[in-house]
Amino acid sequence: MPRDRPLCALSISQINICGVSRNRVLPEAQANNVKKIVPRPLSRVNGWSPPLHSFQAISWTTSLVMFVAAFGIFIPFLPRSWKYAAYVVSFVLLMGGLSLFHLIVHLVATTIDPADTNVRLKKDYSEPVPTFDRSKHAHVIQNQYCNLCEVTVSKKAKHCSSCNKCVSGFDHHCKWLNNCVGSRNYRFFFCSVASAAVGVLIVMVILLYVFIQYLVNPDELRTDPLYKEISAENIWLLFLPLWPVPVKTPVVLSIMVVVFLLAIASFVLLGHLLIFHFYLIAKNLSTFDYMMQPRFQRNSHSAEKKELPLRKKGNLSQEKSSNLNWSQCSPRMESQKFLLSALPPKSNTGFIAPAPKTPPQ
Ligand SMILES: [Zn+2]
Ligand SMILES: [Zn+2]
């Protein structure tokens, strides 16, 4: 990313932490009179609006695989004797409740339109979004007016180029949901990540228990009444009790390994994301604020360097210097305050994100 590009002219999709690409920018008018015919895109309403994303398919497929593996294959292996009944019932209830909860919050986080209030109330989603023309406007959002959405937006709104609209309390654009995460759906997004992480952890515990029992005492896994009709010890029944499917030991072990590897990969990703968001909540930061911090610090240092000679001369007023003392403010205020102080005077501009240093997931 060129360092001399103004902060405000960069696209939110550059801080897309849920995906790989971080280089997209808002469409700009060509500087050299070469007119490019680009279809004007529509604003997306939510995570179900086209184009759908491959990450979205991966997340739903993984959830389905985990659900089927847990309830169809491995929970029926748990011993049914009375001494384990309480544990098994607890596991089933916990997993069932958690799965239902995850399904609901995942659906809500994807389906909510996170757009800013005025965008939802005044903007016509069926109308194409104008192309950003830098020769007409210095920034996409100026004085809290978005030149693309053509409405006044709230203070913390940012224009997401993936969704092509302003999102209130912008946090980040999530490719797993295929939707922006903002103030309207952040809680559902967080609950979706937390419930998925806990669910995957329970699946891993069940898998470990089944594997250890298979090595130590396989009979404990064959307590379903249907096993009385099976004499061969290397035959196992999947999808009990409704649709018993007999398979041999290597098939069960292979499924176990595949699901366990998938569970580990999911848990690492979800756990990392969950810890990151716990950190952000504790620090009162959004993902956007966090991603902007390195730039703020860089700009702060360069601004302080520029000011040093002035300070020595005693020309710097107390009021002006306090604008740069952002490290003593709350983190959310820090980023907003410094960025505003770093913008040209009179601009009062709603800025759009620069590229991050490293994606947190
Ligand atoms: Zn906008
Ligand atoms: Zn978005």
Short mmCIF file of C-alpha atoms and ligand atoms in Angstrom, two decimals:
data_model
loop_
_atom_site.label_atom_id
_atom_site.label_comp_id
_atom_site.label_asym_id
_atom_site.label_seq_id
_atom_site.Cartn_x
_atom_site.Cartn_y
_atom_site.Cartn_z
CA MET A 1 0.00 0.00 0.00
CA PRO A 2 1.47 3.36 -0.91
CA ARG A 3 2.22 5.28 2.25
CA ASP A 4 1.42 8.65 0.77
CA ARG A 5 -2.20 7.72 0.05
CA PRO A 6 -4.61 9.68 2.25
CA LEU A 7 -6.10 7.69 5.10
CA CYS A 8 -9.63 8.55 4.13
CA ALA A 9 -9.44 7.31 0.58
CA LEU A 10 -8.70 3.73 1.49
CA SER A 11 -11.23 0.99 1.66
CA ILE A 12 -12.61 -0.80 4.69
CA SER A 13 -12.17 -4.10 2.92
CA GLN A 14 -8.46 -3.67 3.42
CA ILE A 15 -8.92 -4.54 7.07
CA ASN A 16 -10.92 -7.60 6.30
CA ILE A 17 -9.60 -9.81 9.08
CA CYS A 18 -11.79 -12.78 8.27
CA GLY A 19 -10.30 -13.28 4.84
CA VAL A 20 -7.08 -13.35 2.99
CA SER A 21 -7.17 -10.44 0.59
CA ARG A 22 -6.49 -7.07 2.13
CA ASN A 23 -5.76 -5.07 -0.97
CA ARG A 24 -9.13 -4.03 -2.32
CA VAL A 25 -9.83 -0.37 -2.62
CA LEU A 26 -12.86 1.63 -3.47
CA PRO A 27 -13.30 2.26 -7.18
CA GLU A 28 -11.78 5.56 -8.13
CA ALA A 29 -12.07 7.78 -11.17
CA GLN A 30 -9.18 7.39 -13.56
CA ALA A 31 -6.81 10.32 -13.34
CA ASN A 32 -5.69 10.26 -16.97
CA ASN A 33 -9.04 10.68 -18.72
CA VAL A 34 -9.20 6.98 -19.59
CA LYS A 35 -12.80 6.06 -18.94
CA LYS A 36 -13.25 2.58 -17.66
CA ILE A 37 -16.69 1.03 -17.96
CA VAL A 38 -17.33 -0.61 -14.61
CA PRO A 39 -20.81 -1.85 -13.68
CA ARG A 40 -22.02 0.11 -10.69
CA PRO A 41 -22.51 -2.36 -7.88
CA LEU A 42 -25.51 -2.59 -5.60
CA SER A 43 -25.28 -2.46 -1.83
CA ARG A 44 -25.49 -5.83 -0.15
CA VAL A 45 -28.21 -6.21 2.47
CA ASN A 46 -26.73 -9.00 4.61
CA GLY A 47 -24.65 -12.19 4.51
CA TRP A 48 -27.12 -13.89 2.15
CA SER A 49 -26.85 -11.19 -0.52
CA PRO A 50 -24.79 -12.09 -3.58
CA PRO A 51 -22.01 -12.75 -4.05
CA LEU A 52 -21.86 -15.58 -1.52
CA HIS A 53 -18.37 -16.34 -0.24
CA SER A 54 -16.49 -19.65 -0.14
CA PHE A 55 -15.55 -19.03 3.53
CA GLN A 56 -19.26 -18.88 4.32
CA ALA A 57 -19.77 -22.31 2.73
CA ILE A 58 -16.76 -23.68 4.66
CA SER A 59 -18.12 -22.41 7.98
CA TRP A 60 -21.61 -23.90 7.45
CA THR A 61 -20.19 -27.19 6.13
CA THR A 62 -17.83 -27.50 9.12
CA SER A 63 -20.69 -26.82 11.53
CA LEU A 64 -22.81 -29.48 9.80
CA VAL A 65 -19.97 -32.05 9.83
CA MET A 66 -19.36 -31.43 13.56
CA PHE A 67 -23.08 -31.73 14.33
CA VAL A 68 -23.54 -34.97 12.36
CA ALA A 69 -20.31 -36.51 13.70
CA ALA A 70 -21.19 -35.65 17.31
CA PHE A 71 -24.86 -36.65 17.33
CA GLY A 72 -24.84 -39.31 14.62
CA ILE A 73 -21.62 -41.15 15.35
CA PHE A 74 -19.77 -40.42 18.59
CA ILE A 75 -22.42 -39.54 21.20
CA PRO A 76 -24.20 -42.91 20.55
CA PHE A 77 -20.90 -44.61 21.49
CA LEU A 78 -21.08 -43.17 25.00
CA PRO A 79 -21.92 -45.85 27.60
CA ARG A 80 -25.57 -46.24 28.49
CA SER A 81 -25.14 -47.94 31.84
CA TRP A 82 -26.82 -46.18 34.76
CA LYS A 83 -23.59 -45.05 36.38
CA TYR A 84 -22.73 -42.94 33.32
CA ALA A 85 -26.29 -41.86 32.53
CA ALA A 86 -26.02 -38.45 34.19
CA TYR A 87 -22.83 -37.60 32.28
CA VAL A 88 -24.23 -38.77 28.95
CA VAL A 89 -27.54 -36.93 29.41
CA SER A 90 -25.63 -33.79 30.43
CA PHE A 91 -23.41 -34.08 27.37
CA VAL A 92 -26.37 -34.53 25.05
CA LEU A 93 -28.33 -31.66 26.59
CA LEU A 94 -25.28 -29.39 26.59
CA MET A 95 -24.40 -30.23 23.00
CA GLY A 96 -28.03 -29.98 21.87
CA GLY A 97 -28.60 -26.63 23.58
CA LEU A 98 -25.27 -25.27 22.39
CA SER A 99 -25.90 -26.38 18.80
CA LEU A 100 -29.32 -24.75 18.76
CA PHE A 101 -27.93 -21.57 20.35
CA HIS A 102 -25.07 -21.46 17.83
CA LEU A 103 -27.44 -22.00 14.91
CA ILE A 104 -29.67 -19.12 16.04
CA VAL A 105 -26.90 -16.57 16.73
CA HIS A 106 -25.00 -17.56 13.56
CA LEU A 107 -28.15 -17.08 11.49
CA VAL A 108 -28.99 -13.77 13.18
CA ALA A 109 -25.42 -12.41 12.80
CA THR A 110 -25.53 -13.30 9.09
CA THR A 111 -29.07 -12.07 8.46
CA ILE A 112 -29.01 -8.72 10.29
CA ASP A 113 -28.41 -5.72 8.09
CA PRO A 114 -25.62 -3.91 9.99
CA ALA A 115 -25.99 -0.73 7.94
CA ASP A 116 -26.16 2.65 9.57
CA THR A 117 -29.68 3.82 10.54
CA ASN A 118 -30.00 6.40 7.75
CA VAL A 119 -28.72 3.93 5.19
CA ARG A 120 -31.43 1.46 6.17
CA LEU A 121 -34.14 4.11 6.34
CA LYS A 122 -33.31 6.34 3.38
CA LYS A 123 -31.17 4.41 0.97
CA ASP A 124 -32.66 2.41 -1.88
CA TYR A 125 -30.75 -0.89 -2.01
CA SER A 126 -31.97 -1.57 -5.54
CA GLU A 127 -30.19 1.56 -6.81
CA PRO A 128 -26.53 1.15 -7.88
CA VAL A 129 -23.94 2.82 -5.66
CA PRO A 130 -22.15 5.76 -7.32
CA THR A 131 -18.50 5.29 -8.15
CA PHE A 132 -16.15 7.17 -5.86
CA ASP A 133 -14.66 10.02 -7.82
CA ARG A 134 -11.69 11.58 -6.11
CA SER A 135 -11.77 14.57 -8.42
CA LYS A 136 -15.14 15.51 -6.88
CA HIS A 137 -14.66 14.38 -3.29
CA ALA A 138 -11.54 14.15 -1.19
CA HIS A 139 -13.03 11.46 1.03
CA VAL A 140 -15.86 8.98 0.91
CA ILE A 141 -17.32 10.30 4.18
CA GLN A 142 -17.06 14.02 4.79
CA ASN A 143 -18.65 15.81 7.74
CA GLN A 144 -20.53 12.60 8.48
CA TYR A 145 -22.05 12.56 4.98
CA CYS A 146 -21.27 9.53 2.83
CA ASN A 147 -20.85 10.49 -0.80
CA LEU A 148 -21.57 6.92 -1.91
CA CYS A 149 -24.55 6.09 0.30
CA GLU A 150 -25.68 9.71 -0.14
CA VAL A 151 -26.98 9.98 3.42
CA THR A 152 -25.75 11.41 6.70
CA VAL A 153 -24.22 8.68 8.83
CA SER A 154 -23.38 8.29 12.50
CA LYS A 155 -19.96 9.14 13.92
CA LYS A 156 -18.53 5.63 14.05
CA ALA A 157 -19.92 4.52 10.69
CA LYS A 158 -17.48 3.39 8.01
CA HIS A 159 -18.19 2.64 4.37
CA CYS A 160 -17.42 -1.02 3.62
CA SER A 161 -16.56 -1.60 -0.02
CA SER A 162 -17.43 -5.30 0.21
CA CYS A 163 -20.97 -4.47 1.38
CA ASN A 164 -21.01 -1.16 -0.49
CA LYS A 165 -22.70 0.73 2.32
CA CYS A 166 -21.98 2.48 5.58
CA VAL A 167 -22.01 0.23 8.64
CA SER A 168 -22.77 1.66 12.07
CA GLY A 169 -20.16 1.00 14.77
CA PHE A 170 -18.01 -0.75 12.18
CA ASP A 171 -15.89 -3.57 13.62
CA HIS A 172 -14.79 -5.56 10.57
CA HIS A 173 -16.08 -7.30 7.45
CA CYS A 174 -16.33 -11.03 8.18
CA LYS A 175 -15.99 -13.41 5.25
CA TRP A 176 -17.13 -16.35 7.40
CA LEU A 177 -20.48 -14.60 7.87
CA ASN A 178 -20.18 -12.87 4.47
CA ASN A 179 -21.48 -9.83 6.31
CA CYS A 180 -20.12 -6.78 8.05
CA VAL A 181 -19.89 -6.88 11.83
CA GLY A 182 -21.01 -3.63 13.39
CA SER A 183 -22.84 -2.41 16.45
CA ARG A 184 -26.11 -4.06 15.34
CA ASN A 185 -24.77 -7.63 15.12
CA TYR A 186 -21.54 -7.63 17.15
CA ARG A 187 -23.12 -9.45 20.13
CA PHE A 188 -24.50 -12.18 17.85
CA PHE A 189 -21.14 -12.50 16.09
CA PHE A 190 -19.35 -12.82 19.44
CA CYS A 191 -21.87 -15.38 20.75
CA SER A 192 -21.56 -17.31 17.49
CA VAL A 193 -17.77 -17.52 17.85
CA ALA A 194 -17.96 -18.39 21.57
CA SER A 195 -20.61 -21.11 21.15
CA ALA A 196 -18.76 -22.62 18.19
CA ALA A 197 -15.49 -22.71 20.19
CA VAL A 198 -17.16 -24.39 23.19
CA GLY A 199 -19.04 -26.83 20.91
CA VAL A 200 -15.87 -27.85 19.09
CA LEU A 201 -14.08 -28.29 22.43
CA ILE A 202 -16.83 -30.66 23.63
CA VAL A 203 -16.61 -32.63 20.37
CA MET A 204 -12.86 -33.02 20.97
CA VAL A 205 -13.48 -34.25 24.54
CA ILE A 206 -16.03 -36.82 23.30
CA LEU A 207 -13.65 -38.00 20.58
CA LEU A 208 -10.79 -38.40 23.06
CA TYR A 209 -13.04 -40.33 25.45
CA VAL A 210 -14.23 -42.66 22.66
CA PHE A 211 -10.66 -43.24 21.44
CA ILE A 212 -9.31 -43.95 24.95
CA GLN A 213 -12.21 -46.34 25.66
CA TYR A 214 -11.57 -48.07 22.34
CA LEU A 215 -7.98 -48.74 23.45
CA VAL A 216 -8.79 -49.59 27.10
CA ASN A 217 -12.22 -51.19 27.12
CA PRO A 218 -14.07 -51.27 23.74
CA ASP A 219 -17.07 -53.05 25.26
CA GLU A 220 -17.98 -49.80 27.02
CA LEU A 221 -18.68 -48.32 23.56
CA ARG A 222 -21.01 -51.19 22.57
CA THR A 223 -23.77 -50.75 25.15
CA ASP A 224 -26.58 -50.01 22.68
CA PRO A 225 -29.09 -52.94 22.59
CA LEU A 226 -28.55 -53.33 18.80
CA TYR A 227 -24.99 -54.59 19.45
CA LYS A 228 -26.48 -57.81 20.94
CA GLU A 229 -27.26 -58.90 17.38
CA ILE A 230 -23.67 -58.32 16.21
CA SER A 231 -21.11 -60.96 17.12
CA ALA A 232 -18.08 -59.59 15.22
CA GLU A 233 -16.05 -57.25 17.40
CA ASN A 234 -14.73 -55.21 14.47
CA ILE A 235 -18.20 -54.12 13.36
CA TRP A 236 -19.54 -50.81 14.68
CA LEU A 237 -22.88 -49.09 14.22
CA LEU A 238 -23.09 -45.49 13.07
CA PHE A 239 -26.15 -43.20 13.28
CA LEU A 240 -27.70 -45.01 16.23
CA PRO A 241 -30.45 -45.43 17.21
CA LEU A 242 -32.49 -44.33 14.17
CA TRP A 243 -30.52 -45.50 11.11
CA PRO A 244 -27.86 -48.02 12.21
CA VAL A 245 -25.13 -48.35 9.57
CA PRO A 246 -22.63 -51.20 10.18
CA VAL A 247 -19.01 -50.30 9.39
CA LYS A 248 -15.63 -51.86 10.17
CA THR A 249 -13.12 -50.51 12.72
CA PRO A 250 -10.80 -48.75 10.19
CA VAL A 251 -13.75 -46.71 8.90
CA VAL A 252 -14.65 -45.50 12.40
CA LEU A 253 -11.02 -44.70 13.20
CA SER A 254 -10.59 -42.82 9.92
CA ILE A 255 -13.71 -40.73 10.57
CA MET A 256 -12.44 -40.09 14.09
CA VAL A 257 -9.06 -38.83 12.84
CA VAL A 258 -10.60 -36.60 10.15
CA VAL A 259 -13.15 -35.07 12.55
CA PHE A 260 -10.51 -34.61 15.25
CA LEU A 261 -8.15 -32.79 12.85
CA LEU A 262 -11.03 -30.62 11.65
CA ALA A 263 -11.97 -29.92 15.26
CA ILE A 264 -8.39 -28.94 16.18
CA ALA A 265 -8.12 -26.59 13.19
CA SER A 266 -11.51 -25.05 14.02
CA PHE A 267 -10.66 -24.72 17.70
CA VAL A 268 -7.34 -22.98 16.98
CA LEU A 269 -9.07 -20.47 14.68
CA LEU A 270 -12.09 -19.92 16.92
CA GLY A 271 -10.05 -19.85 20.13
CA HIS A 272 -7.67 -17.31 18.65
CA LEU A 273 -10.57 -15.16 17.47
CA LEU A 274 -12.39 -15.48 20.80
CA ILE A 275 -9.32 -14.47 22.85
CA PHE A 276 -8.71 -11.58 20.46
CA HIS A 277 -12.27 -10.30 20.95
CA PHE A 278 -12.06 -10.76 24.74
CA TYR A 279 -8.96 -8.57 24.56
CA LEU A 280 -10.75 -5.98 22.41
CA ILE A 281 -13.73 -5.89 24.78
CA ALA A 282 -11.43 -5.54 27.81
CA LYS A 283 -9.60 -2.66 26.09
CA ASN A 284 -12.81 -1.10 24.77
CA LEU A 285 -11.49 -1.32 21.22
CA SER A 286 -13.09 -2.37 17.97
CA THR A 287 -11.18 -4.49 15.46
CA PHE A 288 -10.98 -1.36 13.32
CA ASP A 289 -9.40 0.59 16.19
CA TYR A 290 -6.94 -2.23 16.83
CA MET A 291 -5.91 -2.40 13.18
CA MET A 292 -5.45 1.35 13.04
CA GLN A 293 -3.20 1.52 16.09
CA PRO A 294 0.15 0.89 14.33
CA ARG A 295 -0.64 3.68 11.90
CA PHE A 296 -1.65 6.01 14.74
CA GLN A 297 1.56 5.25 16.55
CA ARG A 298 3.63 5.80 13.41
CA ASN A 299 1.87 9.05 12.68
CA SER A 300 2.12 10.07 16.31
CA HIS A 301 5.88 9.59 16.33
CA SER A 302 6.35 11.47 13.08
CA ALA A 303 4.08 14.29 14.31
CA GLU A 304 5.98 14.50 17.59
CA LYS A 305 9.27 14.63 15.70
CA LYS A 306 7.95 17.52 13.64
CA GLU A 307 6.76 19.28 16.76
CA LEU A 308 9.95 18.89 18.74
CA PRO A 309 11.72 21.88 17.24
CA LEU A 310 8.59 23.97 17.78
CA ARG A 311 8.39 22.91 21.41
CA LYS A 312 12.00 23.89 21.92
CA LYS A 313 11.16 27.31 20.56
CA GLY A 314 8.16 27.47 22.90
CA ASN A 315 5.71 28.09 20.08
CA LEU A 316 3.46 25.15 20.77
CA SER A 317 0.33 25.94 22.71
CA GLN A 318 -0.76 23.65 25.53
CA GLU A 319 -4.05 22.96 23.76
CA LYS A 320 -2.37 21.80 20.58
CA SER A 321 0.06 19.49 22.30
CA SER A 322 -2.73 17.85 24.29
CA ASN A 323 -4.26 16.68 21.00
CA LEU A 324 -1.29 14.43 20.44
CA ASN A 325 -1.18 13.07 23.96
CA TRP A 326 -3.59 10.33 22.96
CA SER A 327 -1.90 7.56 24.89
CA GLN A 328 -3.43 8.87 28.10
CA CYS A 329 -6.99 8.59 26.79
CA SER A 330 -9.18 5.49 26.60
CA PRO A 331 -8.09 3.27 23.69
CA ARG A 332 -11.22 3.90 21.61
CA MET A 333 -10.85 7.63 22.14
CA GLU A 334 -7.16 7.40 21.41
CA SER A 335 -7.65 6.21 17.87
CA GLN A 336 -10.47 8.60 17.06
CA LYS A 337 -8.69 11.54 18.64
CA PHE A 338 -5.38 10.99 17.00
CA LEU A 339 -6.81 10.32 13.61
CA LEU A 340 -8.82 13.51 13.73
CA SER A 341 -5.76 15.41 14.85
CA ALA A 342 -3.80 13.85 12.01
CA LEU A 343 -6.29 14.95 9.38
CA PRO A 344 -6.04 18.31 7.69
CA PRO A 345 -7.71 21.16 9.58
CA LYS A 346 -11.39 21.76 8.68
CA SER A 347 -11.68 18.28 7.20
CA ASN A 348 -13.76 16.69 10.02
CA THR A 349 -13.81 13.68 7.82
CA GLY A 350 -15.31 10.24 8.35
CA PHE A 351 -12.27 8.24 7.49
CA ILE A 352 -11.99 4.86 5.90
CA ALA A 353 -9.58 2.21 6.90
CA PRO A 354 -5.97 1.82 5.90
CA ALA A 355 -4.39 -1.59 5.49
CA PRO A 356 -3.58 -3.42 8.72
CA LYS A 357 -0.18 -4.60 9.80
CA THR A 358 -1.20 -8.23 10.32
CA PRO A 359 -4.58 -9.91 10.34
CA PRO A 360 -5.50 -11.32 13.77
CA GLN A 361 -7.13 -14.43 12.35
ZN ZN B 1 -21.43 4.86 2.75
ZN ZN B 2 -18.86 -5.34 4.82
#
